[in-house]
Structures are given as structure tokens and as C-alpha cells.
C-alpha atoms as one frame of an Amber mdcrd trajectory, in Angstrom:
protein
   0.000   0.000   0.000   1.097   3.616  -0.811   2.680   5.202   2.481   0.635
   8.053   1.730  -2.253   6.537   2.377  -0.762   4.068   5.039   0.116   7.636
   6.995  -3.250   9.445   6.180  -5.050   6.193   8.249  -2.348   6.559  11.054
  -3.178  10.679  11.230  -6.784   9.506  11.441  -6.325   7.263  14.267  -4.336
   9.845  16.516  -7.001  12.213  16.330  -9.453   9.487  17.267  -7.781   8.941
  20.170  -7.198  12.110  20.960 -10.884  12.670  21.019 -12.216   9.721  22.478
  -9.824  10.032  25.433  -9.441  13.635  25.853 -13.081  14.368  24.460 -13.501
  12.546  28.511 -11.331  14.897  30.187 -12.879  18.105  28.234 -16.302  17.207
  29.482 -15.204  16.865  33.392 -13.507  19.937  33.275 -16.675  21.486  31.800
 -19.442  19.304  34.497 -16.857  20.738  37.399 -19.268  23.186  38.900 -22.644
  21.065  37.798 -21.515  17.681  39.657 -19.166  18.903  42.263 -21.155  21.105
  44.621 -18.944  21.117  47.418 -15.274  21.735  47.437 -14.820  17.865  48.483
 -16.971  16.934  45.982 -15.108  19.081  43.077 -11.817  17.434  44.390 -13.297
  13.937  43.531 -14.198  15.439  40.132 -10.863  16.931  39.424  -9.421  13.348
  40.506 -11.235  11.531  38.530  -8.896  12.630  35.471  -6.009  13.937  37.077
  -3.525  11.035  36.515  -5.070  11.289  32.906  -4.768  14.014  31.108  -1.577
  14.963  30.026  -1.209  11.700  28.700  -4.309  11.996  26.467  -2.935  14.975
  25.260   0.093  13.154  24.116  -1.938  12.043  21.268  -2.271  15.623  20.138
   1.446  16.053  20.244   2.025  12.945  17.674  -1.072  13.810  15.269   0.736
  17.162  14.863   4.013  15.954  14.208   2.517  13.004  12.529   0.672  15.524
  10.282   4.061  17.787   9.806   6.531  15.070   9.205   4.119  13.365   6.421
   2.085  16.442   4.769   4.087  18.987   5.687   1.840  21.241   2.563  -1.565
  20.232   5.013   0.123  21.591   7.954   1.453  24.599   6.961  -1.464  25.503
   4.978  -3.751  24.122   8.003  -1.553  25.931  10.387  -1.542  29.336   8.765
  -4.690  29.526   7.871  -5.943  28.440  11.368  -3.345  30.320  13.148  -6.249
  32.555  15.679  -8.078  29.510  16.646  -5.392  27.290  16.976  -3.353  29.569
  18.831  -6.012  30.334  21.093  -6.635  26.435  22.150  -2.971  25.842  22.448
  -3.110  28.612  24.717  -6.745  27.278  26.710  -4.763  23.882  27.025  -1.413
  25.438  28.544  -3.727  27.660  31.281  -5.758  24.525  31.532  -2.923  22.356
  32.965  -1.864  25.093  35.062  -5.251  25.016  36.845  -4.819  20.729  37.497
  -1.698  22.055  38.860  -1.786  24.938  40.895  -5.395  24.324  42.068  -4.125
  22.589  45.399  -1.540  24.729  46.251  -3.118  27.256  48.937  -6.024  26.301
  50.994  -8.464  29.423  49.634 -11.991  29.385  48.580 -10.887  32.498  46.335
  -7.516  30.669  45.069  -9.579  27.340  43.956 -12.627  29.184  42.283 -10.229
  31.271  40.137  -8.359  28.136  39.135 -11.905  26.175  38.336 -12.978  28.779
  36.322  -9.921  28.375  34.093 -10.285  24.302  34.247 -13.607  25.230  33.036
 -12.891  27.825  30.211 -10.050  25.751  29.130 -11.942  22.669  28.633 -14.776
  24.180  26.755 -12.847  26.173  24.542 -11.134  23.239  22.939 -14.299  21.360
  22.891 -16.112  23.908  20.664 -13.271  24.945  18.846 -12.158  21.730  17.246
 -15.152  20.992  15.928 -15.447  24.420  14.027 -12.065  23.498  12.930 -12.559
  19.958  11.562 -15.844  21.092  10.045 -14.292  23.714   7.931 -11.545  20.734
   6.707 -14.226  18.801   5.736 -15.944  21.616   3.989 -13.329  22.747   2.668
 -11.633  26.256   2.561 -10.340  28.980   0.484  -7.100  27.220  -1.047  -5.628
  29.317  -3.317  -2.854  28.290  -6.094  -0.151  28.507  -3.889  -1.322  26.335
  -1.193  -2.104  29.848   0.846  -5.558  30.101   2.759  -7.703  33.282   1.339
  -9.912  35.724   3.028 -10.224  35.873   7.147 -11.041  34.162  10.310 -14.522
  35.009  10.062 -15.301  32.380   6.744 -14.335  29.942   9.201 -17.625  30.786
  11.213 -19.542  29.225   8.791 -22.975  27.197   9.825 -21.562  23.803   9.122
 -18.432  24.448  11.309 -20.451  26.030  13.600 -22.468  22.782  13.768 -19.543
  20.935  14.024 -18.244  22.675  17.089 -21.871  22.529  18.670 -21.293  18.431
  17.936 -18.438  18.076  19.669 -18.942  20.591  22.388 -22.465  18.235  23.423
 -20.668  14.858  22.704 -17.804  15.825  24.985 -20.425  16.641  27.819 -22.244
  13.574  27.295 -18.508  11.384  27.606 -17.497  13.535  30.767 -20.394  12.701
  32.422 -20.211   8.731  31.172 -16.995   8.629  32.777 -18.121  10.725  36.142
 -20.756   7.874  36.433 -17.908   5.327  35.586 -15.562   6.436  38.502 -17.296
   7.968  41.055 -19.741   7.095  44.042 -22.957   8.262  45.609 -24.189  11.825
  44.912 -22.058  12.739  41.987 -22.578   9.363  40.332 -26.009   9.664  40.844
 -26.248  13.466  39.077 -23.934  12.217  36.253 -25.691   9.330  34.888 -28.772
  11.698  35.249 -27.037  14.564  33.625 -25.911  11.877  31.004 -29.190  11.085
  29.964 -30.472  14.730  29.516 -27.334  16.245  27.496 -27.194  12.843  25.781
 -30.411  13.646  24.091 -29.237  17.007  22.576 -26.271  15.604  21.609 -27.646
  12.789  19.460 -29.962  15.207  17.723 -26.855  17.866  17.508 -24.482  14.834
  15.957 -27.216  13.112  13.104 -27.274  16.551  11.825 -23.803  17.247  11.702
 -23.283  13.923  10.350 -26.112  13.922   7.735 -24.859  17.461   6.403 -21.200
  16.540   6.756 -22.575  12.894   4.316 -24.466  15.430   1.963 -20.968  17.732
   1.310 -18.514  14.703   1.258 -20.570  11.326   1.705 -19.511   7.979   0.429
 -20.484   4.646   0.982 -17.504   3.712   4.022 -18.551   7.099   5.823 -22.385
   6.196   5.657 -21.719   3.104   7.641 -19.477   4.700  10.087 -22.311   7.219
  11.245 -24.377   4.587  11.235 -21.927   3.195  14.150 -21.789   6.240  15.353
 -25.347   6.881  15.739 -25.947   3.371  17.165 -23.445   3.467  19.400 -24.951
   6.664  21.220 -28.489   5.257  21.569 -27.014   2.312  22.940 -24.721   4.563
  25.300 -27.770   6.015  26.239 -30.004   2.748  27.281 -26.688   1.246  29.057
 -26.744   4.720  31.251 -30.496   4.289  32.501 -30.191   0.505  33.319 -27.112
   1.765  35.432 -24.335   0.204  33.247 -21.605   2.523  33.342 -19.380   0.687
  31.888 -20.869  -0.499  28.666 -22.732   3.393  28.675 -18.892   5.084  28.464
 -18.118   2.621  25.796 -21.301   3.884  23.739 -20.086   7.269  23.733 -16.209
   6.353  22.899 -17.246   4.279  20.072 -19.548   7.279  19.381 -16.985   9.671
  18.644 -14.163   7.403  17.313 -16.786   6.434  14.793 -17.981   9.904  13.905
 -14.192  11.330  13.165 -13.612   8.040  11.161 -16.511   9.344   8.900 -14.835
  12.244   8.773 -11.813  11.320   7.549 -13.601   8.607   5.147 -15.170  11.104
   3.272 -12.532  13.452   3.277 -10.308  11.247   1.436  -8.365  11.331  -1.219
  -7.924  15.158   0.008  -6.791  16.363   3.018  -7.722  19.923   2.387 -10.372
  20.581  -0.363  -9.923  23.661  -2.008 -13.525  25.510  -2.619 -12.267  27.694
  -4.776 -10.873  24.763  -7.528 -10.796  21.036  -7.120  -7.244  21.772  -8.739
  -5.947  23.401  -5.624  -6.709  20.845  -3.320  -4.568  19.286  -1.345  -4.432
  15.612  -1.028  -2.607  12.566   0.340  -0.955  12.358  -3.147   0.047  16.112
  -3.609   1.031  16.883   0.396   2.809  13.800   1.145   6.342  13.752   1.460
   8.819  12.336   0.035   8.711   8.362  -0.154  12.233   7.969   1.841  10.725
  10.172   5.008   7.568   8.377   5.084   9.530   5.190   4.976  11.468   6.423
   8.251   8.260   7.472   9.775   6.668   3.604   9.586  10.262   2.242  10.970
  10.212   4.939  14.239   6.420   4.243  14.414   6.259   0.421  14.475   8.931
   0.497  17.051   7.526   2.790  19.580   3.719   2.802  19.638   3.610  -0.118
  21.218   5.873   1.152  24.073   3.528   4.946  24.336   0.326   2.153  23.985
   1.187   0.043  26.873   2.782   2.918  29.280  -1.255   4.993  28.704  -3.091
   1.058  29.517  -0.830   0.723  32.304  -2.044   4.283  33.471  -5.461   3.535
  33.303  -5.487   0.085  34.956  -3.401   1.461  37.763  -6.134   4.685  38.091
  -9.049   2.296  37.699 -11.122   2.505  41.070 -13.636   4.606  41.500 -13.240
   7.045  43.959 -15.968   9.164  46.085 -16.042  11.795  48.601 -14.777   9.005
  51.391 -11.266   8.962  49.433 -10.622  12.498  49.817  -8.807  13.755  52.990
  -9.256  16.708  54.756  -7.214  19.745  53.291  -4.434  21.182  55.917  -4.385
  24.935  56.920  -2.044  25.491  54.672   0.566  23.827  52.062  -0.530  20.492
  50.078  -3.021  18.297  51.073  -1.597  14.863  51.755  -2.857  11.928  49.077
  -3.854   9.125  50.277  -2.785   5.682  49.630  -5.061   3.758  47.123  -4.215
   7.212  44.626  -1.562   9.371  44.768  -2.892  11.662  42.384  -5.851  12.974
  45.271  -5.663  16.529  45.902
């Protein structure tokens, strides 16, 4: 198989674990001040991803190198013509691991409100922005001759990409508060599988839309299926959450989303930035690829390491596997660090 194409699939897996693991971590952050009414009980919430979520964000790091390394033309086009709202989730991440953090480091109502407001903002901002920014790939933008985006930040405020980021913004919601219910006890289990249910709802209407519009601009036969999935796979989510199965209803909503960016990438393909300007000016996996010698490289460095990165993030999440309620958390001291206690060492 071409290693253009071999590459294209890998770039499309990385961002479907990026989503599915850090589309998780995006809805906690955004459910803080929903399920965690008390301080205690926003501690348990914080917990519940904070051994977590840098490593999901390692799969960010390697789709963007990935994507440099093998189409350097997509990225640099991508990356210049995105420049505002990339820049400005780069920047909601960076603030947004600050706040995990710094949150426990002085014992003050004021100190820990400031820093959930910017776990908060810096989860949502993501969330909404990366769907306006894979909707406008898959609608394609204003790709001039020489590979140069035309016109301004505002054509990327579009309706479709707007729908897109509405998607992904409900979807991640509806996963943070699968995997609340997954790892926590009593109260805040209790309000996440019923917050599940109620966001779920919007977000299954939100996504067939997005995914019947996104089928109508680039459909083919591979991408119908996968919506299909996707589709499925969130009513089924849904049931598992009101018979109380958290388990299978957090596996609905992963398969959900890795489904649903599969279809996205199926019916981008062959391109991987459609020009709507001229179908000349695309760019594609044959056009943006580079050279056959670096992608050769690529699949040697690749097949040697993944493995490694796969098993250290399992190993992460079998070790942080327990749930944990407001019984785990110990009392904060006057001052300094809380001490963790011993099942979990990331408890703050």
C-alpha cells in the first residue's frame, strides 16, 4: 500500500484517540461546577482525570508531528490559515494544565474558584473549537494556487463548522459525564448518569445533523456506515446509562466519537484539504505527502515505539481504575498540600 495513504489512516487514528480520550477529560472539566457542589466533591471530580490528562494529550502532540513530518503542505497551509483559533486552544490547554496544577496549592476558597474557572474555560474552549475546525476541513476552505488560505477568520464561522463545534462541544459533555458515572460514588454518580441522559439527548440530535450534512458535502459509501456506528453506538450509550451500566454506557459514547471522526476522515479522502475555490488546488494525500524515503522512516520509528507509548497509557489507566468518592478524599491542611492518600496518589 502507498505510504501516503498508510500515513493518512495513522493521522486519522491519533485524532481518534485524541478525542475519544481527551473528548472525557474536556467534558469533566466542563461538568466541574454542575456535579461537584462542594469543594470535596469538586476534588473527587478533578481526581477523577487527574492522573489522565496529560497523557491523552500526548496524542495531540504525535497527530501534529505526525501531520508535519508526512504532509508537511496540510500543515502549513492548516496551520496558517488556522493560526487565531489554533493559537487560542494551544493557549486554553497550557492555562488549563496550570489550573490541574496549581489548584491545590493554597487552601483558599478564592484561590480554587479562580483556578476552576480556568479548568472550566479551558476545557470548553477546545471542545467547541475543534469541531469548528474539523468542520471547515471537511468543507473545505479557500485554497488558493499557492497552497495559501484566502480571506479571514470570520469564513471559518460558517454554519456547518459552527455545527460541528456545537457536535463536539455536546458529545464531549455527554462522555465527561459517562466517565463521572464510571468512577465515582454516591451523589455525583447519581447526578452524572442523570445529567448523562439529559445532554445525551441534545447531543444525538446535535451529531445526526452534523453527520447527515457533513454525508451530503462529502458522503460515500464507508462514511455512511461509520455514522451509522456512530449513531448506534450513542443510543445504545444512552439505554446502558439508565439501566445503570456505566461501563458499557462510556463505551457507547467512545465508540460514538471514534466512529464519527472516522466518517470524517472517510469522506474526506483522497484530500486532506479541499480547495472551494478549484478542485485543482486541493490538497491531497498524493500532492502533500512527502517524500517516499521520510515516510519510509516514519513507519520504521512508528512500528517500534507505539507499542511502548500504547502500553505505558493502559498501564495508566489500569493502575487509576477505582472509582473514587467523597470518602477517598482527605481533609485539606491549613495550609501547604493536602496529603494523598494511599489507594491514589494523584488525590488533591
Amino acid at each position: 500500500m502507498d505510504l501516503g495513504i498508510v500515513w493518512f489512516c495513522l493521522i486519522a487514528l491519533l485524532w481518534i484517540g485524541y478525542f475519544t480520550l481527551e473528548g472525557f477529560d474536556f467534558g469533566v472539566g466542563m461538568l466541574l461546577p454542575v456535579l461537584g457542589r462542594t469543594e470535596t466533591e469538586r476534588r473527587v471530580v478533578v481526581n477523577t482525570i487527574g492522573p489522565l490528562w496529560d497523557g491523552n494529550e500526548v496524542w495531540l502532540l504525535v497527530a501534529g508531528g505526525a501531520t508535519f513530518a508526512a504532509f508537511p503542505e496540510w500543515y502549513a497551509a492548516m496551520f496558517s490559515g488556522f493560526f487565531l483559533p489554533l493559537l487560542v486552544i494551544v493557549l486554553a490547554l497550557i492555562v488549563r494544565g496550570l489550573a490541574f496544577e496549581y489548584r491545590a496549592k493554597r487552601d483558599s476558597p478564592r484561590w480554587k474558584a479562580r483556578w476552576d474557572a480556568v479548568i472550566i474555560t479551558g476545557s470548553l474552549i477546545p471542545a467547541l473549537l475543534w469541531g469548528v475546525a474539523f468542520g471547515n476541513i471537511v468543507r473545505g476552505v479557500r485554497l488558493g494556487p499557492d497552497q495559501v488560505l484566502q480571506g479571514s477568520v470570520l469564513d471559518l464561522l460558517n454554519p456547518y463548522a459552527l455545527l460541528g463545534g456545537l457536535t463536539t462541544l455536546l458529545l464531549f459533555l455527554t462522555h465527561g459525564a459517562m466517565f463521572l458515572a464510571l468512577k465515582t460514588t454516591g451523589d455525583i454518580q447519581v447526578r452524572a448518569r442523570r445529567l448523562s441522559d439529559q445532554v445525551g439527548l441534545a447531543a444525538a440530535v446535535v451529531a445526526v445533523a452534523f453527520l447527515a450534512w457533513s454525508f451530503a458535502l462529502r458522503g460515500s459509501p464507508g462514511s455512511a456506515v461509520l455514522s451509522v456506528i456512530a449513531a448506534g453506538a450513542l443510543v445504545a450509550g444512552l439505554v446502558a446509562s439508565r439501566l445503570g451500566r456505566d461501563g458499557w454506557a462510556f463505551l457507547g459514547t467512545f465508540v460514538t466519537i471514534g466512529a464519527a471522526v472516522a466518517a470524517l476522515f472517510t469522506g474526506l479522502y483522497p484530500d486532506v484539504l479541499p480547495s472551494r475555490l478549484n478542485d485543482a488546488w486541493s490538497l491531497t494525500v498524493t500532492n502533500a505527502a512527502s517524500s517516499a524515503y521520510t515516510l519510509k522512516i516514519m513507519t520504521i520509528v512508528a512500528v517500534a515505539f507505539t507499542p511502548l507509548v500504547l502500553l505505558y497509557q493502559g498501564w495508566s489507566y489500569w493502575v487509576f481504575r477505582r472509582r473514587i468518592g467523597t470518602q477517598h478524599i482527605p481533609a485539606a491542611p491549613a495550609s501547604g498540600p493536602p496529603a494523598a492518600p494511599a489507594h491514589s496518589p494523584a488525590v488533591r
